[in-house]
mmCIF file of C-alpha atoms and ligand atoms in Angstrom:
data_model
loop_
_atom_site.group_PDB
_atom_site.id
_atom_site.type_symbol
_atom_site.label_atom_id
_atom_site.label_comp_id
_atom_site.label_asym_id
_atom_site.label_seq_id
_atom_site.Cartn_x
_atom_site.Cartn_y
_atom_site.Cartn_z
ATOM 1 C CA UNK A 1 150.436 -96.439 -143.687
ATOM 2 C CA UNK A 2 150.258 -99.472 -141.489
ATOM 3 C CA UNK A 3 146.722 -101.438 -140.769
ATOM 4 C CA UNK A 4 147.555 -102.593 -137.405
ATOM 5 C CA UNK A 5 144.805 -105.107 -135.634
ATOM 6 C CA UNK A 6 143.070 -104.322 -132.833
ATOM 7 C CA UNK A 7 141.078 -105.833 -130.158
ATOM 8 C CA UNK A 8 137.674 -103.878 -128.989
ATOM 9 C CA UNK A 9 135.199 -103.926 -126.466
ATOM 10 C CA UNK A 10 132.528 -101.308 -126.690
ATOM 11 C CA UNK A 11 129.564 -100.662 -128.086
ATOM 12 C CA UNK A 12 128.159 -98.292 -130.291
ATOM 13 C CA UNK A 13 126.114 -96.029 -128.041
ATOM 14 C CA UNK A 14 122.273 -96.392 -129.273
ATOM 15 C CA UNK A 15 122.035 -92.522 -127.850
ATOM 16 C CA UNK A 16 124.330 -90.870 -130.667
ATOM 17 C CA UNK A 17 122.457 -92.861 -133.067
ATOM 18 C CA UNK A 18 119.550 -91.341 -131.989
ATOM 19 C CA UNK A 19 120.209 -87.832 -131.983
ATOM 20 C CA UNK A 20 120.345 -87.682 -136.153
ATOM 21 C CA UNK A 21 122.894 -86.585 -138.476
ATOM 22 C CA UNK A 22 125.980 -84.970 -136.919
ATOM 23 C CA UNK A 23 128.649 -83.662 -139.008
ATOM 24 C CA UNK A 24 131.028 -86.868 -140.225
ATOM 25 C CA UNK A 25 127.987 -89.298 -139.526
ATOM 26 C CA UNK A 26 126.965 -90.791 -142.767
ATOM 27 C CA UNK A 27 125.182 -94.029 -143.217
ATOM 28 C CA UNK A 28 125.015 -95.378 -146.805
ATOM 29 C CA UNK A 29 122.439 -98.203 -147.191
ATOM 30 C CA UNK A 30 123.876 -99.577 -150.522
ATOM 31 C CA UNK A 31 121.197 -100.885 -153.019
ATOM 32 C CA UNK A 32 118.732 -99.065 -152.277
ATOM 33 C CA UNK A 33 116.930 -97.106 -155.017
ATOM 34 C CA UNK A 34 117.629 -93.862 -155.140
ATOM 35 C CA UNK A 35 113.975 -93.126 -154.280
ATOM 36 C CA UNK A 36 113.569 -95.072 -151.150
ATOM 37 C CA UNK A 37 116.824 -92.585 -150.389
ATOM 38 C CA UNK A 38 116.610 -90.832 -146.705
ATOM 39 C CA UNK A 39 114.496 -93.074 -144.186
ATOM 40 C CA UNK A 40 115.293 -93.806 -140.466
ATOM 41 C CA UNK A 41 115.841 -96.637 -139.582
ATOM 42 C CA UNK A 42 113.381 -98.106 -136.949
ATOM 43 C CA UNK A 43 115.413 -99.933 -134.416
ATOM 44 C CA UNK A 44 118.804 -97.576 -134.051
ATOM 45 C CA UNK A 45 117.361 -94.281 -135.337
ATOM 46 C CA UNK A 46 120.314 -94.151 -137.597
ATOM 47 C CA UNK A 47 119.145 -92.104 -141.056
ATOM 48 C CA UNK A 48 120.192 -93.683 -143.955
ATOM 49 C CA UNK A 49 120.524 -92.632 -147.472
ATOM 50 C CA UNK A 50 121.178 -94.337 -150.582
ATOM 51 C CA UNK A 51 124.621 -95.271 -152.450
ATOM 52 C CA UNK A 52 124.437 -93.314 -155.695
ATOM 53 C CA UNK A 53 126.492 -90.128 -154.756
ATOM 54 C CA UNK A 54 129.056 -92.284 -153.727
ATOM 55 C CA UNK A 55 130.007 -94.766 -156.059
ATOM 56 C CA UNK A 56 129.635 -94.854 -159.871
ATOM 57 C CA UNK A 57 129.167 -98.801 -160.621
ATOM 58 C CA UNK A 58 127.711 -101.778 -159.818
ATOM 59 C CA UNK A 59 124.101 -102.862 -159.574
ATOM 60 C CA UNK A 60 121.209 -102.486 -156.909
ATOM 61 C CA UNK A 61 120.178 -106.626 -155.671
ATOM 62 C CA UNK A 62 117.604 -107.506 -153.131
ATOM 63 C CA UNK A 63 118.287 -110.365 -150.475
ATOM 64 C CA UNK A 64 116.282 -114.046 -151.327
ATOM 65 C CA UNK A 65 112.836 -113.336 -149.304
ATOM 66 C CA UNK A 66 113.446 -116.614 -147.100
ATOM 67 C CA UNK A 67 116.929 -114.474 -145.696
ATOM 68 C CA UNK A 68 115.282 -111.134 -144.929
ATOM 69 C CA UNK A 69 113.948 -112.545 -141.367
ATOM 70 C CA UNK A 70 115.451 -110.906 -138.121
ATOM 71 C CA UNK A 71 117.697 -108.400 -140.629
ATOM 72 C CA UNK A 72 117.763 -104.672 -140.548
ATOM 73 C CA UNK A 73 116.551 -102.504 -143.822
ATOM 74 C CA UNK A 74 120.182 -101.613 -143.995
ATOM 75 C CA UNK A 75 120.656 -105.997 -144.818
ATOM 76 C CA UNK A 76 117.760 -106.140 -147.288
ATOM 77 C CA UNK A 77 119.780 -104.777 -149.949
ATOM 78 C CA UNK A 78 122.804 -104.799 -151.589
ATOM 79 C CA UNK A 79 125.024 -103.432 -154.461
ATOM 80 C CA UNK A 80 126.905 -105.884 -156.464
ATOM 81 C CA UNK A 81 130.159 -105.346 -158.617
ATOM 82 C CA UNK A 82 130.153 -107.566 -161.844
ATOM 83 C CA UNK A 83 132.335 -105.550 -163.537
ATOM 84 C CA UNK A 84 135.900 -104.361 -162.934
ATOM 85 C CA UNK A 85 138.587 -105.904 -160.624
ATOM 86 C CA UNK A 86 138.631 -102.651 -157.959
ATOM 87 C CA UNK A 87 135.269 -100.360 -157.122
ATOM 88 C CA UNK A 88 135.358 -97.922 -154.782
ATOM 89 C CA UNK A 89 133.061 -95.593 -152.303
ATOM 90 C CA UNK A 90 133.982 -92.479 -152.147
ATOM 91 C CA UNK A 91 133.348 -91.038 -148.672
ATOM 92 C CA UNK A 92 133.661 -87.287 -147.905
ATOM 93 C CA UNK A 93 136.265 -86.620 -144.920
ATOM 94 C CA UNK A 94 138.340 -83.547 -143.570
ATOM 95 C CA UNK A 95 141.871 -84.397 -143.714
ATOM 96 C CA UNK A 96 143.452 -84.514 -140.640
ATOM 97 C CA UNK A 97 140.175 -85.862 -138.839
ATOM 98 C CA UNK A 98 140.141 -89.150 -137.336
ATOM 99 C CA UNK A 99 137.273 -91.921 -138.647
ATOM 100 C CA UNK A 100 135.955 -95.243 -137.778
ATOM 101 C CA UNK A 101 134.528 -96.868 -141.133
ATOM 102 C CA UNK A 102 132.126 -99.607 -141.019
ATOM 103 C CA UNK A 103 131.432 -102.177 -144.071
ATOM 104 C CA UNK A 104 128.645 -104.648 -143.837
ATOM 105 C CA UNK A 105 128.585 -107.490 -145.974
ATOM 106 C CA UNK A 106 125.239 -109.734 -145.744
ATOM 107 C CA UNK A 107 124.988 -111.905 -148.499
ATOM 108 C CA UNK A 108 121.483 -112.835 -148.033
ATOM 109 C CA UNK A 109 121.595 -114.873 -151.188
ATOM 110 C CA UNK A 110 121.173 -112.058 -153.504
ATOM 111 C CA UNK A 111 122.030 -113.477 -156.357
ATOM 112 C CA UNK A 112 120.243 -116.831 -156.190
ATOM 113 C CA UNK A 113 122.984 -118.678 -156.803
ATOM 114 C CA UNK A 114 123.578 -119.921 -152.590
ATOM 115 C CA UNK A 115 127.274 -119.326 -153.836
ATOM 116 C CA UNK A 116 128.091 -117.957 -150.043
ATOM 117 C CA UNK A 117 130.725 -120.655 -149.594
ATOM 118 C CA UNK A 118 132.734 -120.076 -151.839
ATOM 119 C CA UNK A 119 132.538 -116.203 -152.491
ATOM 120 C CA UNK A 120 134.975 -113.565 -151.201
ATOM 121 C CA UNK A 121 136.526 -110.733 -152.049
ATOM 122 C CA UNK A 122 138.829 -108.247 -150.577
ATOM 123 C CA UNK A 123 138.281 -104.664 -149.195
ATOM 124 C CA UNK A 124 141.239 -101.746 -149.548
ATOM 125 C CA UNK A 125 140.943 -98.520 -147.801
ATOM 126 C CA UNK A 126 142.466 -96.354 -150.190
ATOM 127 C CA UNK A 127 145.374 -98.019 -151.412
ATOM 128 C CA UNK A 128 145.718 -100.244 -148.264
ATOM 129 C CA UNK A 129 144.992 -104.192 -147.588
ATOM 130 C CA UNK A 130 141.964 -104.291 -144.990
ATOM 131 C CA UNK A 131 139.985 -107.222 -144.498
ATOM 132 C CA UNK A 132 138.759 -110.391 -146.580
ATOM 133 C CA UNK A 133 134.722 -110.375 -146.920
ATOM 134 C CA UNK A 134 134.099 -114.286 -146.405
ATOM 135 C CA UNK A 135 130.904 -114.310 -147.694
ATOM 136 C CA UNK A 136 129.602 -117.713 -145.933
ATOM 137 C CA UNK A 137 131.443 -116.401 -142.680
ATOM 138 C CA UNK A 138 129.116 -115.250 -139.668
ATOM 139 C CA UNK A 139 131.305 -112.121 -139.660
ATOM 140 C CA UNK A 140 129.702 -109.320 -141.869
ATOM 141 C CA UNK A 141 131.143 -106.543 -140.482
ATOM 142 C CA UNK A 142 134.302 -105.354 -140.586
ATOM 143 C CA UNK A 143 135.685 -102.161 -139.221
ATOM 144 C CA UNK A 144 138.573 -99.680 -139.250
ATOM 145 C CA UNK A 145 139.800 -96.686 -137.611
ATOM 146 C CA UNK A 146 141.841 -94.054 -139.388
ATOM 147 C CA UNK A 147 142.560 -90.328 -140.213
ATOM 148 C CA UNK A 148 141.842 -88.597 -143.255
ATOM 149 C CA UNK A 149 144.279 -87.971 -145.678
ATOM 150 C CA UNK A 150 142.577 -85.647 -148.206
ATOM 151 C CA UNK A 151 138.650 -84.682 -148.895
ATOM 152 C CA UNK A 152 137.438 -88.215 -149.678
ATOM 153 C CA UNK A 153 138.360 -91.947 -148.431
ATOM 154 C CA UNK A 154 138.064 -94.509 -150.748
ATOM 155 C CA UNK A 155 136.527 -97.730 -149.691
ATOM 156 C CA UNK A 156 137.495 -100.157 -152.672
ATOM 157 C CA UNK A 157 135.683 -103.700 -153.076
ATOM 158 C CA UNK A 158 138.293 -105.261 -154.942
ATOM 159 C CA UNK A 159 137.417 -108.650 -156.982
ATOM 160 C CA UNK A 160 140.571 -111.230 -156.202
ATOM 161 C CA UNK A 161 138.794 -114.384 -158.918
ATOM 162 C CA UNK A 162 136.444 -115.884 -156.213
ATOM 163 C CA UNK A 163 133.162 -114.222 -156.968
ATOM 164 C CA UNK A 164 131.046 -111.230 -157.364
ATOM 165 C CA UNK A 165 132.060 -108.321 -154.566
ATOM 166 C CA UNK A 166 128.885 -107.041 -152.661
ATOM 167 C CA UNK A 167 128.068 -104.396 -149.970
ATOM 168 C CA UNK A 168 125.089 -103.909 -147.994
ATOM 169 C CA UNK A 169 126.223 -100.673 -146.206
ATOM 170 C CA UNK A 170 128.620 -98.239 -145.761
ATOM 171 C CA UNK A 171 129.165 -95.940 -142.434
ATOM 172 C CA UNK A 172 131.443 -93.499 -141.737
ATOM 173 C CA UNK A 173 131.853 -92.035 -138.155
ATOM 174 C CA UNK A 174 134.325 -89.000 -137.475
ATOM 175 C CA UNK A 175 136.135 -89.200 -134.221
ATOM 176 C CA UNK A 176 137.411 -87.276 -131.786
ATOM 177 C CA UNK A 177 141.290 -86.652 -132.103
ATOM 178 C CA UNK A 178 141.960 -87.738 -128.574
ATOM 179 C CA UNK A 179 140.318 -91.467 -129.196
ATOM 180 C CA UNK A 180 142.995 -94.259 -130.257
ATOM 181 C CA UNK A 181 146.156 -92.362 -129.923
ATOM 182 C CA UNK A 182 147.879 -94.803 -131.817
ATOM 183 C CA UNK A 183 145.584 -94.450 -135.149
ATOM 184 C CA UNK A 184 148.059 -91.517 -137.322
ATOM 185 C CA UNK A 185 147.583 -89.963 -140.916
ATOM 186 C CA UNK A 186 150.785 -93.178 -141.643
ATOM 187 C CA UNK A 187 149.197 -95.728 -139.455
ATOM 188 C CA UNK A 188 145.166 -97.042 -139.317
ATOM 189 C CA UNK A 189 143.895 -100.196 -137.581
ATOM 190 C CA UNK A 190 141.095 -102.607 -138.671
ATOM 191 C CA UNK A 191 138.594 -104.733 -136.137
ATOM 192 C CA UNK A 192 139.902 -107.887 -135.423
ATOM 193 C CA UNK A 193 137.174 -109.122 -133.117
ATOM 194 C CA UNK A 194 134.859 -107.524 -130.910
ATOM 195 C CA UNK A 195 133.268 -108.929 -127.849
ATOM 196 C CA UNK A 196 131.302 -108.116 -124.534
ATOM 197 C CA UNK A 197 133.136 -107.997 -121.642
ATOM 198 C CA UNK A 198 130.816 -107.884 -118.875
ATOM 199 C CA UNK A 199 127.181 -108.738 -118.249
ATOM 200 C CA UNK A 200 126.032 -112.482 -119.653
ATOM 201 C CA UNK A 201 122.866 -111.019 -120.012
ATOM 202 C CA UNK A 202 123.414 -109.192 -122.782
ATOM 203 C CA UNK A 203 122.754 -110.404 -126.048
ATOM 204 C CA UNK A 204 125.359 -110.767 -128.352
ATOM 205 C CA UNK A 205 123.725 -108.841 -131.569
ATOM 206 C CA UNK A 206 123.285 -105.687 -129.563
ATOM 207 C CA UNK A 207 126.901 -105.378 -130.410
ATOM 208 C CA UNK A 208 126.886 -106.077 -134.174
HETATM 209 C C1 NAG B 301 111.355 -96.549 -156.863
HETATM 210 O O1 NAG B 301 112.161 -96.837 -158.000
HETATM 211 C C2 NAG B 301 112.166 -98.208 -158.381
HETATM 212 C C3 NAG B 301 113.178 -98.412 -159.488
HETATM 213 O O2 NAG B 301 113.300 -97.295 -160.304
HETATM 214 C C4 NAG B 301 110.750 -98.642 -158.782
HETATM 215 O O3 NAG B 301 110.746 -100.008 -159.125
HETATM 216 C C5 NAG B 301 109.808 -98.404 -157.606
HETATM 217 O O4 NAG B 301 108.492 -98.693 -157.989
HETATM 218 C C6 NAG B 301 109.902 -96.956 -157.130
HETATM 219 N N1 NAG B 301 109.093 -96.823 -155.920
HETATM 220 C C7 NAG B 301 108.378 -95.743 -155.639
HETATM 221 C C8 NAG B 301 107.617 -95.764 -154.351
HETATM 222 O O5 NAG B 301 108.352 -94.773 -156.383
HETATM 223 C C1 NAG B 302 123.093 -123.700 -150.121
HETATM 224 O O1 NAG B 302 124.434 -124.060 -149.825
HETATM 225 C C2 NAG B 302 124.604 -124.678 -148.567
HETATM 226 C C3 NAG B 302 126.076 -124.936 -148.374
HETATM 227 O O2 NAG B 302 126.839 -123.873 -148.802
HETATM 228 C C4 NAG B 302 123.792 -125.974 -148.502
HETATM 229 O O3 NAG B 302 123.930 -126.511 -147.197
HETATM 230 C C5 NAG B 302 122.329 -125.670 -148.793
HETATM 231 O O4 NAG B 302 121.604 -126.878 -148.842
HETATM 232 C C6 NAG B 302 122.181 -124.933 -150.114
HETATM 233 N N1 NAG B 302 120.794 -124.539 -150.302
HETATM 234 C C7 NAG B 302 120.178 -124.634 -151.486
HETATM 235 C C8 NAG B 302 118.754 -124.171 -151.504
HETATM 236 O O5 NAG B 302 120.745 -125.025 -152.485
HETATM 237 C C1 NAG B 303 153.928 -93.032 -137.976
HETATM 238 O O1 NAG B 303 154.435 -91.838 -137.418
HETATM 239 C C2 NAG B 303 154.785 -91.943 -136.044
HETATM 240 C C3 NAG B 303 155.142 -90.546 -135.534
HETATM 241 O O2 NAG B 303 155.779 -89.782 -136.496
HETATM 242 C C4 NAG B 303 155.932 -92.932 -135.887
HETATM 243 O O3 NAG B 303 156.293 -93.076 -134.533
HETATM 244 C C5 NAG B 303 155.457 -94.285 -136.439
HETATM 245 O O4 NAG B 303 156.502 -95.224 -136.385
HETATM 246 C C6 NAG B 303 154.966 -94.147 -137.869
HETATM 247 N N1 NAG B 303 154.366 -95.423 -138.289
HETATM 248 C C7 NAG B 303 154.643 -96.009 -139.460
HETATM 249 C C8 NAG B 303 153.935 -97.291 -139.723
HETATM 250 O O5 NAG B 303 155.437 -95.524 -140.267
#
């Protein structure tokens, strides 16, 4: 299986996100204590639940107070992996169904050691080379499109000797099979860069 690049212009429809829960939409806000699990979040309507049925390891952070302005819940929290070089989310699919996975990666000073410079890590989907998380890089989310190859997808934070991995959320979208011909159970794609094309008007963050 390939990871191909790919250029795209859309947004994420604020109407789905409304409507709940459908089958294949999970939203994992990682960090978050298991009791705090299952709230909706107040500016996308997207429902949220925490990380412990997903992943085994790691430990549950909070963002520095004076980074929490203008963030989502989703940001305010993280879970950090001290220990081990690869950890992994397990995410339930149907093989054979197409996916877009979404990893979000605010830093938010977590740790209290401003380290955001010089911290990054690398993330595998399954056994695959995805994306490098730059930690001190305005890009914290990172994207990929592909189609299941068994019950679960593994979304791996893997430590490559330049800091602590971290996650603030993981969301997983199924598909339909006609979207992105070219994504195949051999072949997925990861976000390069997305942009507006289109109205100047809009602002920018609508299309984190
Ligand atoms: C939720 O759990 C955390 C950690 O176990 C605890 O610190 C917090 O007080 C709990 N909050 C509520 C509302 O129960
Ligand atoms: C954090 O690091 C940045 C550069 O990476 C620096 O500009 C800033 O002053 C530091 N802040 C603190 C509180 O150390
Ligand atoms: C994946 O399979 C398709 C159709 O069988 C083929 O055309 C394509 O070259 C394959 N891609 C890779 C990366 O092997």
């Amino acid at each position: 299986m390939a990871l191909l690049l790919f250029f795209a212009a859309f947004a994420l429809s604020a109407a789905t996100h409304a409507v709940g829960q459908p089958a294949g939409f999970l939203s994992i806000d990682c960090g978050l204590e298991a009791n705090y699990s299952g709230y909706t979040d107040t500016i996308h309507g997207i429902f949220y639940v925490s990380d412990g049925s997903y992943v085994d390891a790691g430990e549950n952070h909070g963002v520095a107070a004076d980074q929490e302005s203008g963030r989502i819940r989703p940001d305010l929290t993280v879970r950090s992996f001290p220990s081990g070089v690869r950890n992994c989310y397990a995410l339930p699919t149907n093989a054979g169904n197409k996916y877009l996975v979404r990893v979000v990666a605010f830093y938010g000073n977590y740790d209290g050691k401003n380290s955001s410079s010089s911290l990054q890590f690398d993330l595998h989907l399954g056994s695959n080379y995805w994306d490098t998380v730059q930690a001190g890089s305005t890009k914290q989310v990172y994207e990929a499109l592909f189609v299941a190859w068994a019950s679960w997808a593994p979304v791996c934070l893997i430590n490559t000797g330049q800091g602590t991995p971290f996650v603030s959320s993981v969301e997983l979208r199924m598909l339909g099979s006609e979207l992105y011909p070219h994504v195949m159970t051999n072949q997925s794609m990861r976000l390069h860069f997305r942009d507006i094309l289109g109205p100047t008007t809009v602002s920018r963050s609508v299309a984190r």
